[in-house]
Amino acid sequence: MRTRLHRLTLAGLTAASMLLPVATASATPATGAEGPLGAGFLWGVAASGFQSEGHAPDSNWLRYIDKNPEWDRYGDSVDFYSRYRDDIALAAGLGAKVFRVGIEWARVQPTPESWDENGFAFYESVVDEILAAGMHPMLTLDHWVYPGWVADQGGWNSPGMAEQWLASARMVVDRFASRKPVWVTVNEPVAYVMHEHRQNQTDPNQMLDAVARVHNDIYDYIHRVQPEAMVTANVGYVAGAEEEVNGPLIERIRDRLDFVGVDYYFGHEPDDGAAVPVAEPKGMWDLPVRPEGIYYALRHYAQMFPDKPLWIVENGVPSNDGVHAGYTRADHLRDTVYWLQRAKADGIRLMGYNYWSITDNYEWGSYAPRFGLYTVDVRTDPQLTRRPTEAVDAYRRIIRAGGVRAGYTPVRAPSECGLVDPPASCDHPVTVP
């Protein structure tokens, strides 16, 4: 998942120091109910390896947690490692057709010279469980975590990092290509760069070049091993600053995207134009939630890539330890799907939507932001009970109907254009009929 990017540019970072059921193992995921978004629409849920699994081997992120004592301790997160069958069954019970997970490099290659067959066996069991549940796997190769031995070499500061990354990724592709997953190469690369710059003093321009290189190289390799594969790198959309933040990345990888993967969470955050980002809010739940902004994000990339389909790889809304400020997760979900339907009705080639996330998890330093359809009280419940939020029933109904009903009016009305995604939201606004 994402982090708060503000109006960041790489220069600013330096200055401041994204068919048939699986029994046939088809390349295209199974499709859903007829409805406003169509029978072929791919409803999904998302999770990531480190954020959910627990039982984590040595990695850069375990080390970052150790050096930030004010952060929540990781523990075993929500223990997806032991409970993946139950969590996959929860997703299947929604009617989801896609389940996104990650393959953690640190788990499958604990040392430079060795591969862990138990690590591979775990992920093979996860993917096979997804398939057996009637869903299609979406596999992420890099969700911001790499082995401790790579951290010892300097991580993305190391001149050998790209080749080591590619060697591991090729091994993963070789092991899983026969299961015909959809592939995400690197999750939200610019947010990844930001974290590595802050925690490891990584040179942002050097890392962006390296990440673009590994994406392009592994894209080609995946298509040699799995010719009909669908491959992307999902971008974390930044309203009001998308060209500045993700533009340099897109220019480097635009020729090697089978679909455009977009993560959308928050609206525009006006500031005074300073080069350094404004102060952090108290929590993610204080960031501006503008569900109509997903329309502008889709329109932005539809205009940039008119020949490619789009997929919302992540979307959700955080709450503060499960407490909403009068706008529920179910409200947000229905409002978001309304805007997805508006985008498709306006000719945007939208192929799928993944809700982030199936359960609460470790949000890169804290368990306080809750994104899960099922909430988990990591800090107070040793049983790690999965408790359904009101959005579980809402999402199940949406999937069954293929969208929200005709005539639905969003609970949260469109905001002032300057708070959504300027200048597009002001120059070419969309309104509720």
Short mmCIF file of C-alpha atoms in Angstrom, two decimals:
data_model
loop_
_atom_site.label_atom_id
_atom_site.label_comp_id
_atom_site.label_asym_id
_atom_site.label_seq_id
_atom_site.Cartn_x
_atom_site.Cartn_y
_atom_site.Cartn_z
CA MET A 1 0.00 0.00 0.00
CA ARG A 2 0.74 3.61 -0.19
CA THR A 3 2.15 6.47 1.74
CA ARG A 4 1.53 10.21 1.79
CA LEU A 5 3.40 11.81 -1.13
CA HIS A 6 2.24 15.43 -0.98
CA ARG A 7 3.54 17.49 -3.93
CA LEU A 8 6.84 15.66 -4.16
CA THR A 9 9.22 15.67 -7.07
CA LEU A 10 12.48 13.73 -7.19
CA ALA A 11 14.36 17.03 -7.12
CA GLY A 12 12.36 18.00 -4.07
CA LEU A 13 13.26 14.74 -2.38
CA THR A 14 16.93 15.37 -2.96
CA ALA A 15 16.63 18.89 -1.70
CA ALA A 16 14.65 17.83 1.34
CA SER A 17 17.46 15.43 2.12
CA MET A 18 1.34 0.85 -9.59
CA LEU A 19 -12.64 -16.29 -19.30
CA LEU A 20 -12.97 -19.13 -17.34
CA PRO A 21 -12.54 -20.17 -13.76
CA VAL A 22 -9.08 -20.98 -12.67
CA ALA A 23 -9.52 -24.72 -13.16
CA THR A 24 -8.35 -24.03 -16.72
CA ALA A 25 -5.39 -21.94 -15.49
CA SER A 26 -6.32 -19.30 -18.06
CA ALA A 27 -4.33 -16.10 -18.45
CA THR A 28 -7.36 -13.86 -17.99
CA PRO A 29 -9.14 -13.85 -14.63
CA ALA A 30 -12.68 -15.14 -14.29
CA THR A 31 -15.39 -12.55 -14.77
CA GLY A 32 -18.21 -11.27 -12.61
CA ALA A 33 -21.93 -10.55 -12.79
CA GLU A 34 -23.52 -8.45 -15.50
CA GLY A 35 -24.21 -4.93 -14.31
CA PRO A 36 -23.18 -1.32 -14.88
CA LEU A 37 -19.51 -2.29 -15.10
CA GLY A 38 -20.14 -5.36 -17.24
CA ALA A 39 -19.88 -9.12 -16.86
CA GLY A 40 -16.17 -8.99 -17.57
CA PHE A 41 -15.32 -6.60 -14.75
CA LEU A 42 -12.69 -7.91 -12.32
CA TRP A 43 -13.63 -7.31 -8.71
CA GLY A 44 -10.77 -7.99 -6.34
CA VAL A 45 -9.12 -7.52 -2.97
CA ALA A 46 -5.51 -6.71 -2.20
CA ALA A 47 -2.91 -7.40 0.46
CA SER A 48 0.88 -7.35 0.62
CA GLY A 49 3.45 -9.76 1.98
CA PHE A 50 5.28 -7.95 4.75
CA GLN A 51 2.29 -5.89 5.82
CA SER A 52 0.17 -8.96 6.49
CA GLU A 53 2.23 -12.13 6.82
CA GLY A 54 4.12 -11.87 10.09
CA HIS A 55 6.86 -14.41 10.91
CA ALA A 56 9.09 -12.11 8.88
CA PRO A 57 12.71 -12.91 8.00
CA ASP A 58 15.43 -10.27 8.25
CA SER A 59 14.73 -7.37 5.90
CA ASN A 60 15.23 -3.67 5.36
CA TRP A 61 11.81 -3.00 6.91
CA LEU A 62 12.42 -4.95 10.09
CA ARG A 63 15.55 -2.85 10.46
CA TYR A 64 13.66 0.40 9.82
CA ILE A 65 11.22 -0.55 12.56
CA ASP A 66 14.09 -1.25 14.95
CA LYS A 67 15.60 2.18 14.37
CA ASN A 68 12.28 4.01 14.82
CA PRO A 69 11.26 3.25 18.42
CA GLU A 70 8.19 5.52 18.17
CA TRP A 71 6.67 3.18 15.56
CA ASP A 72 4.47 0.22 16.48
CA ARG A 73 6.40 -2.99 16.88
CA TYR A 74 5.73 -5.39 14.02
CA GLY A 75 5.08 -8.59 15.98
CA ASP A 76 3.48 -11.02 13.56
CA SER A 77 1.20 -8.47 11.92
CA VAL A 78 -2.18 -10.11 11.22
CA ASP A 79 -0.48 -13.49 10.72
CA PHE A 80 -1.56 -14.10 7.13
CA TYR A 81 1.31 -16.60 7.11
CA SER A 82 -0.71 -18.97 9.32
CA ARG A 83 -4.22 -17.82 8.38
CA TYR A 84 -4.06 -17.36 4.62
CA ARG A 85 -6.62 -20.09 3.93
CA ASP A 86 -9.19 -18.35 6.11
CA ASP A 87 -8.45 -14.90 4.62
CA ILE A 88 -8.68 -16.25 1.07
CA ALA A 89 -12.01 -17.86 1.98
CA LEU A 90 -13.24 -14.48 3.26
CA ALA A 91 -12.39 -12.93 -0.10
CA ALA A 92 -14.07 -15.74 -2.01
CA GLY A 93 -17.15 -15.27 0.16
CA LEU A 94 -17.43 -11.72 -1.15
CA GLY A 95 -17.58 -13.03 -4.70
CA ALA A 96 -14.17 -11.54 -5.51
CA LYS A 97 -12.48 -12.76 -8.68
CA VAL A 98 -8.95 -11.50 -8.00
CA PHE A 99 -6.74 -11.73 -4.92
CA ARG A 100 -3.55 -9.68 -4.90
CA VAL A 101 -0.61 -10.83 -2.76
CA GLY A 102 3.15 -10.31 -2.78
CA ILE A 103 6.12 -12.66 -3.00
CA GLU A 104 8.67 -11.53 -0.43
CA TRP A 105 12.25 -11.68 -1.67
CA ALA A 106 13.49 -11.97 1.93
CA ARG A 107 11.44 -15.14 2.46
CA VAL A 108 12.57 -16.97 -0.66
CA GLN A 109 16.25 -15.92 -0.69
CA PRO A 110 17.51 -15.60 2.89
CA THR A 111 21.18 -15.44 1.86
CA PRO A 112 22.97 -14.51 -1.36
CA GLU A 113 23.81 -18.15 -2.00
CA SER A 114 20.60 -19.93 -0.95
CA TRP A 115 16.95 -20.23 -1.88
CA ASP A 116 14.44 -21.34 0.73
CA GLU A 117 12.21 -24.10 -0.58
CA ASN A 118 9.93 -23.68 2.42
CA GLY A 119 9.44 -20.06 1.44
CA PHE A 120 8.54 -21.00 -2.12
CA ALA A 121 6.26 -23.78 -0.83
CA PHE A 122 4.39 -21.26 1.31
CA TYR A 123 3.69 -18.98 -1.65
CA GLU A 124 2.79 -21.92 -3.87
CA SER A 125 0.22 -22.96 -1.26
CA VAL A 126 -1.15 -19.41 -1.12
CA VAL A 127 -1.49 -19.14 -4.89
CA ASP A 128 -2.99 -22.62 -5.21
CA GLU A 129 -5.52 -21.75 -2.49
CA ILE A 130 -6.50 -18.62 -4.42
CA LEU A 131 -6.98 -20.70 -7.54
CA ALA A 132 -8.92 -23.39 -5.71
CA ALA A 133 -11.24 -20.71 -4.30
CA GLY A 134 -12.18 -19.66 -7.82
CA MET A 135 -10.11 -16.47 -7.88
CA HIS A 136 -7.17 -15.34 -9.96
CA PRO A 137 -3.82 -14.40 -8.39
CA MET A 138 -2.26 -10.99 -8.88
CA LEU A 139 1.35 -11.27 -7.72
CA THR A 140 3.56 -8.38 -6.68
CA LEU A 141 7.30 -8.92 -7.03
CA ASP A 142 8.41 -5.98 -4.88
CA HIS A 143 6.27 -4.26 -2.25
CA TRP A 144 9.13 -2.18 -0.75
CA VAL A 145 10.89 -5.01 1.14
CA TYR A 146 14.21 -6.71 0.43
CA PRO A 147 16.44 -9.12 2.40
CA GLY A 148 18.68 -8.05 5.24
CA TRP A 149 21.76 -9.20 3.33
CA VAL A 150 20.80 -6.81 0.54
CA ALA A 151 20.41 -4.04 3.13
CA ASP A 152 23.94 -4.85 4.34
CA GLN A 153 25.17 -4.06 0.83
CA GLY A 154 23.38 -0.71 0.78
CA GLY A 155 20.04 -1.66 -0.77
CA TRP A 156 19.25 0.47 -3.81
CA ASN A 157 22.48 2.42 -3.21
CA SER A 158 24.40 -0.68 -4.22
CA PRO A 159 25.56 -0.87 -7.86
CA GLY A 160 24.71 -4.58 -7.88
CA MET A 161 21.15 -4.17 -6.61
CA ALA A 162 19.39 -4.27 -9.99
CA GLU A 163 21.07 -7.51 -11.05
CA GLN A 164 20.38 -9.16 -7.69
CA TRP A 165 16.74 -8.04 -7.85
CA LEU A 166 16.36 -9.41 -11.36
CA ALA A 167 17.94 -12.75 -10.45
CA SER A 168 15.43 -13.20 -7.65
CA ALA A 169 12.49 -11.99 -9.72
CA ARG A 170 13.34 -14.38 -12.58
CA MET A 171 13.37 -17.25 -10.11
CA VAL A 172 9.92 -16.22 -8.84
CA VAL A 173 8.54 -15.86 -12.37
CA ASP A 174 9.87 -19.29 -13.30
CA ARG A 175 8.16 -20.83 -10.28
CA PHE A 176 4.75 -19.18 -10.75
CA ALA A 177 4.26 -18.47 -14.46
CA SER A 178 2.47 -21.81 -14.99
CA ARG A 179 -0.28 -20.57 -12.65
CA LYS A 180 -0.93 -17.65 -15.04
CA PRO A 181 -0.95 -14.77 -12.56
CA VAL A 182 -1.38 -11.11 -13.33
CA TRP A 183 1.94 -9.45 -12.43
CA VAL A 184 2.78 -6.23 -10.60
CA THR A 185 6.52 -5.67 -10.84
CA VAL A 186 7.14 -2.89 -8.30
CA ASN A 187 4.46 -1.43 -6.04
CA GLU A 188 4.12 2.37 -6.15
CA PRO A 189 7.73 2.99 -7.21
CA VAL A 190 7.87 6.68 -6.31
CA ALA A 191 6.58 6.05 -2.78
CA TYR A 192 9.20 3.28 -2.55
CA VAL A 193 11.87 5.79 -3.55
CA MET A 194 10.64 8.20 -0.90
CA HIS A 195 10.77 5.61 1.89
CA GLU A 196 14.24 4.46 0.88
CA HIS A 197 15.47 8.05 0.74
CA ARG A 198 14.13 8.77 4.21
CA GLN A 199 15.20 5.55 5.89
CA ASN A 200 18.38 4.64 3.99
CA GLN A 201 19.57 7.94 2.44
CA THR A 202 19.09 6.38 -0.98
CA ASP A 203 19.75 8.65 -3.96
CA PRO A 204 16.26 9.13 -5.42
CA ASN A 205 17.26 9.70 -9.04
CA GLN A 206 19.59 6.71 -9.03
CA MET A 207 16.92 4.51 -7.49
CA LEU A 208 14.22 5.64 -9.91
CA ASP A 209 16.48 4.76 -12.84
CA ALA A 210 17.22 1.35 -11.29
CA VAL A 211 13.57 0.59 -10.51
CA ALA A 212 12.54 1.54 -14.05
CA ARG A 213 15.26 -0.71 -15.40
CA VAL A 214 14.20 -3.74 -13.35
CA HIS A 215 10.56 -3.20 -14.31
CA ASN A 216 11.41 -3.05 -18.01
CA ASP A 217 13.75 -6.04 -17.87
CA ILE A 218 11.44 -8.28 -15.86
CA TYR A 219 8.50 -7.27 -18.07
CA ASP A 220 10.38 -8.68 -21.05
CA TYR A 221 11.35 -11.80 -19.12
CA ILE A 222 7.79 -12.45 -17.94
CA HIS A 223 6.57 -12.27 -21.53
CA ARG A 224 9.21 -14.77 -22.63
CA VAL A 225 8.11 -17.23 -19.93
CA GLN A 226 4.39 -16.38 -19.92
CA PRO A 227 3.71 -14.80 -23.33
CA GLU A 228 0.09 -13.85 -22.72
CA ALA A 229 0.79 -12.30 -19.30
CA MET A 230 -0.70 -9.02 -18.09
CA VAL A 231 2.02 -6.95 -16.40
CA THR A 232 2.09 -3.52 -14.78
CA ALA A 233 3.77 -1.37 -12.14
CA ASN A 234 1.04 0.40 -10.17
CA VAL A 235 1.36 4.13 -9.53
CA GLY A 236 0.22 5.82 -6.34
CA TYR A 237 -1.83 8.67 -7.79
CA VAL A 238 -1.14 12.12 -6.30
CA ALA A 239 -4.03 14.50 -6.96
CA GLY A 240 -2.94 17.90 -8.21
CA ALA A 241 0.66 16.79 -8.76
CA GLU A 242 0.54 13.55 -10.74
CA GLU A 243 2.74 14.75 -13.59
CA GLU A 244 5.35 16.05 -11.17
CA VAL A 245 5.39 12.97 -8.96
CA ASN A 246 4.84 9.98 -11.24
CA GLY A 247 5.53 11.54 -14.64
CA PRO A 248 9.28 10.77 -14.64
CA LEU A 249 8.57 7.14 -13.81
CA ILE A 250 5.87 6.77 -16.46
CA GLU A 251 8.17 8.13 -19.14
CA ARG A 252 10.69 5.42 -18.30
CA ILE A 253 8.27 2.47 -18.32
CA ARG A 254 5.38 3.50 -20.59
CA ASP A 255 6.32 1.07 -23.38
CA ARG A 256 6.18 -1.92 -21.01
CA LEU A 257 2.73 -1.78 -19.46
CA ASP A 258 0.00 -4.19 -20.53
CA PHE A 259 -2.48 -2.23 -18.45
CA VAL A 260 -2.17 0.88 -16.33
CA GLY A 261 -2.37 0.06 -12.64
CA VAL A 262 -3.57 2.99 -10.53
CA ASP A 263 -3.81 3.31 -6.75
CA TYR A 264 -6.12 6.09 -5.60
CA TYR A 265 -6.80 7.21 -2.02
CA PHE A 266 -6.80 10.93 -1.31
CA GLY A 267 -7.75 14.27 -2.83
CA HIS A 268 -5.61 17.35 -3.34
CA GLU A 269 -3.79 18.91 -0.39
CA PRO A 270 -3.37 22.62 -1.09
CA ASP A 271 -0.22 24.19 0.29
CA ASP A 272 1.67 27.45 -0.04
CA GLY A 273 3.80 26.20 -2.92
CA ALA A 274 6.83 25.47 -0.76
CA ALA A 275 9.30 22.95 -2.14
CA VAL A 276 9.32 21.00 1.13
CA PRO A 277 6.10 19.07 1.90
CA VAL A 278 3.71 20.48 4.47
CA ALA A 279 3.71 18.96 7.95
CA GLU A 280 2.24 15.51 8.33
CA PRO A 281 -1.31 15.30 9.70
CA LYS A 282 -1.91 13.31 12.86
CA GLY A 283 -2.80 10.24 10.84
CA MET A 284 -3.82 8.97 7.43
CA TRP A 285 -7.44 9.32 8.49
CA ASP A 286 -6.95 13.13 8.48
CA LEU A 287 -6.10 13.20 4.77
CA PRO A 288 -8.78 14.50 2.38
CA VAL A 289 -11.11 11.74 1.15
CA ARG A 290 -12.64 12.80 -2.18
CA PRO A 291 -14.18 9.71 -3.80
CA GLU A 292 -14.90 11.59 -7.04
CA GLY A 293 -11.15 12.04 -7.47
CA ILE A 294 -10.87 8.47 -8.72
CA TYR A 295 -12.71 9.62 -11.85
CA TYR A 296 -10.03 12.23 -12.58
CA ALA A 297 -7.25 9.73 -11.91
CA LEU A 298 -8.77 7.34 -14.43
CA ARG A 299 -9.39 10.08 -16.96
CA HIS A 300 -5.79 11.26 -16.62
CA TYR A 301 -4.37 7.86 -17.55
CA ALA A 302 -7.06 7.09 -20.12
CA GLN A 303 -6.00 10.21 -22.00
CA MET A 304 -2.32 9.33 -21.63
CA PHE A 305 -2.80 5.68 -22.68
CA PRO A 306 -5.88 5.54 -24.92
CA ASP A 307 -4.85 2.09 -26.20
CA LYS A 308 -4.51 0.42 -22.78
CA PRO A 309 -7.04 -0.78 -20.21
CA LEU A 310 -6.91 0.58 -16.66
CA TRP A 311 -7.18 -1.26 -13.35
CA ILE A 312 -7.58 0.26 -9.89
CA VAL A 313 -5.00 -1.92 -8.16
CA GLU A 314 -5.62 -0.33 -4.74
CA ASN A 315 -8.35 1.85 -3.28
CA GLY A 316 -9.81 2.21 0.18
CA VAL A 317 -10.34 4.59 3.07
CA PRO A 318 -8.50 4.64 6.40
CA SER A 319 -10.10 5.02 9.79
CA ASN A 320 -8.50 5.80 13.14
CA ASP A 321 -8.45 2.48 14.95
CA GLY A 322 -11.79 1.63 13.39
CA VAL A 323 -13.57 4.90 14.22
CA HIS A 324 -15.13 6.74 11.27
CA ALA A 325 -16.03 10.40 11.28
CA GLY A 326 -19.60 10.00 9.99
CA TYR A 327 -18.61 8.47 6.66
CA THR A 328 -18.46 4.71 6.71
CA ARG A 329 -16.29 2.38 4.71
CA ALA A 330 -19.48 1.10 3.04
CA ASP A 331 -20.45 4.66 2.08
CA HIS A 332 -17.03 5.25 0.59
CA LEU A 333 -17.10 1.97 -1.30
CA ARG A 334 -20.49 2.65 -2.87
CA ASP A 335 -19.52 6.23 -3.71
CA THR A 336 -16.29 5.06 -5.32
CA VAL A 337 -18.06 2.46 -7.45
CA TYR A 338 -20.51 5.16 -8.57
CA TRP A 339 -17.54 7.13 -9.96
CA LEU A 340 -16.07 4.02 -11.56
CA GLN A 341 -19.37 3.55 -13.37
CA ARG A 342 -19.34 7.18 -14.48
CA ALA A 343 -15.83 6.69 -15.86
CA LYS A 344 -16.82 3.59 -17.81
CA ALA A 345 -19.97 5.27 -19.10
CA ASP A 346 -17.74 8.05 -20.42
CA GLY A 347 -15.69 5.58 -22.44
CA ILE A 348 -12.80 4.85 -20.09
CA ARG A 349 -11.51 1.28 -20.49
CA LEU A 350 -11.67 0.17 -16.87
CA MET A 351 -11.08 -3.55 -16.42
CA GLY A 352 -10.86 -4.11 -12.66
CA TYR A 353 -10.93 -2.81 -9.11
CA ASN A 354 -9.11 -4.14 -6.02
CA TYR A 355 -10.21 -3.07 -2.57
CA TRP A 356 -7.34 -2.34 -0.18
CA SER A 357 -7.39 -4.37 1.92
CA ILE A 358 -9.02 -7.65 2.83
CA THR A 359 -7.91 -7.18 6.48
CA ASP A 360 -6.23 -4.44 8.48
CA ASN A 361 -2.46 -4.75 8.43
CA TYR A 362 0.83 -3.04 9.28
CA GLU A 363 0.76 0.40 7.68
CA TRP A 364 4.51 1.03 7.51
CA GLY A 365 5.06 1.99 11.12
CA SER A 366 1.59 1.82 12.66
CA TYR A 367 -1.41 -0.40 13.26
CA ALA A 368 -3.67 2.63 13.85
CA PRO A 369 -4.77 3.27 10.25
CA ARG A 370 -7.45 0.70 9.48
CA PHE A 371 -8.16 -0.13 5.85
CA GLY A 372 -9.56 -3.64 6.16
CA LEU A 373 -12.90 -4.96 5.05
CA TYR A 374 -12.27 -7.15 8.07
CA THR A 375 -10.73 -5.37 11.03
CA VAL A 376 -8.06 -6.96 13.24
CA ASP A 377 -6.98 -5.55 16.62
CA VAL A 378 -3.32 -6.50 16.46
CA ARG A 379 -2.34 -4.54 19.56
CA THR A 380 -5.12 -5.81 21.85
CA ASP A 381 -6.41 -9.15 20.51
CA PRO A 382 -3.91 -12.02 20.70
CA GLN A 383 -6.37 -14.16 18.75
CA LEU A 384 -6.20 -11.73 15.80
CA THR A 385 -9.92 -12.18 15.18
CA ARG A 386 -11.20 -11.07 11.78
CA ARG A 387 -14.28 -8.92 12.45
CA PRO A 388 -16.38 -7.81 9.48
CA THR A 389 -16.94 -4.11 8.92
CA GLU A 390 -20.13 -2.78 7.37
CA ALA A 391 -18.29 -2.75 4.03
CA VAL A 392 -18.25 -6.56 3.80
CA ASP A 393 -21.94 -6.77 3.05
CA ALA A 394 -21.74 -3.66 0.86
CA TYR A 395 -18.96 -5.12 -1.29
CA ARG A 396 -20.69 -8.49 -1.55
CA ARG A 397 -23.84 -6.76 -2.82
CA ILE A 398 -21.87 -4.59 -5.24
CA ILE A 399 -20.09 -7.60 -6.72
CA ARG A 400 -23.31 -9.58 -7.00
CA ALA A 401 -25.03 -6.68 -8.80
CA GLY A 402 -22.02 -5.70 -10.88
CA GLY A 403 -22.05 -2.17 -9.44
CA VAL A 404 -24.33 0.24 -7.60
CA ARG A 405 -27.93 0.64 -8.67
CA ALA A 406 -29.09 3.08 -11.31
CA GLY A 407 -30.03 6.38 -9.74
CA TYR A 408 -27.61 5.99 -6.81
CA THR A 409 -26.57 9.36 -5.38
CA PRO A 410 -23.20 9.53 -3.62
CA VAL A 411 -23.32 10.05 0.13
CA ARG A 412 -20.38 12.43 -0.14
CA ALA A 413 -21.17 15.10 -2.70
CA PRO A 414 -18.39 16.40 -4.99
CA SER A 415 -16.09 18.87 -3.29
CA GLU A 416 -14.90 22.27 -4.42
CA CYS A 417 -12.83 21.62 -7.55
CA GLY A 418 -9.63 23.01 -6.06
CA LEU A 419 -9.74 20.34 -3.36
CA VAL A 420 -10.10 17.37 -5.70
CA ASP A 421 -7.53 17.26 -8.53
CA PRO A 422 -6.72 20.69 -9.93
CA PRO A 423 -6.44 21.87 -12.62
CA ALA A 424 -8.38 19.02 -14.28
CA SER A 425 -11.17 19.01 -11.71
CA CYS A 426 -11.71 22.74 -12.32
CA ASP A 427 -11.05 22.92 -16.06
CA HIS A 428 -13.19 19.90 -16.96
CA PRO A 429 -15.35 19.06 -13.93
CA VAL A 430 -17.74 16.16 -13.62
CA THR A 431 -20.85 16.55 -11.51
CA VAL A 432 -23.52 14.33 -10.03
CA PRO A 433 -26.58 14.44 -12.36
#
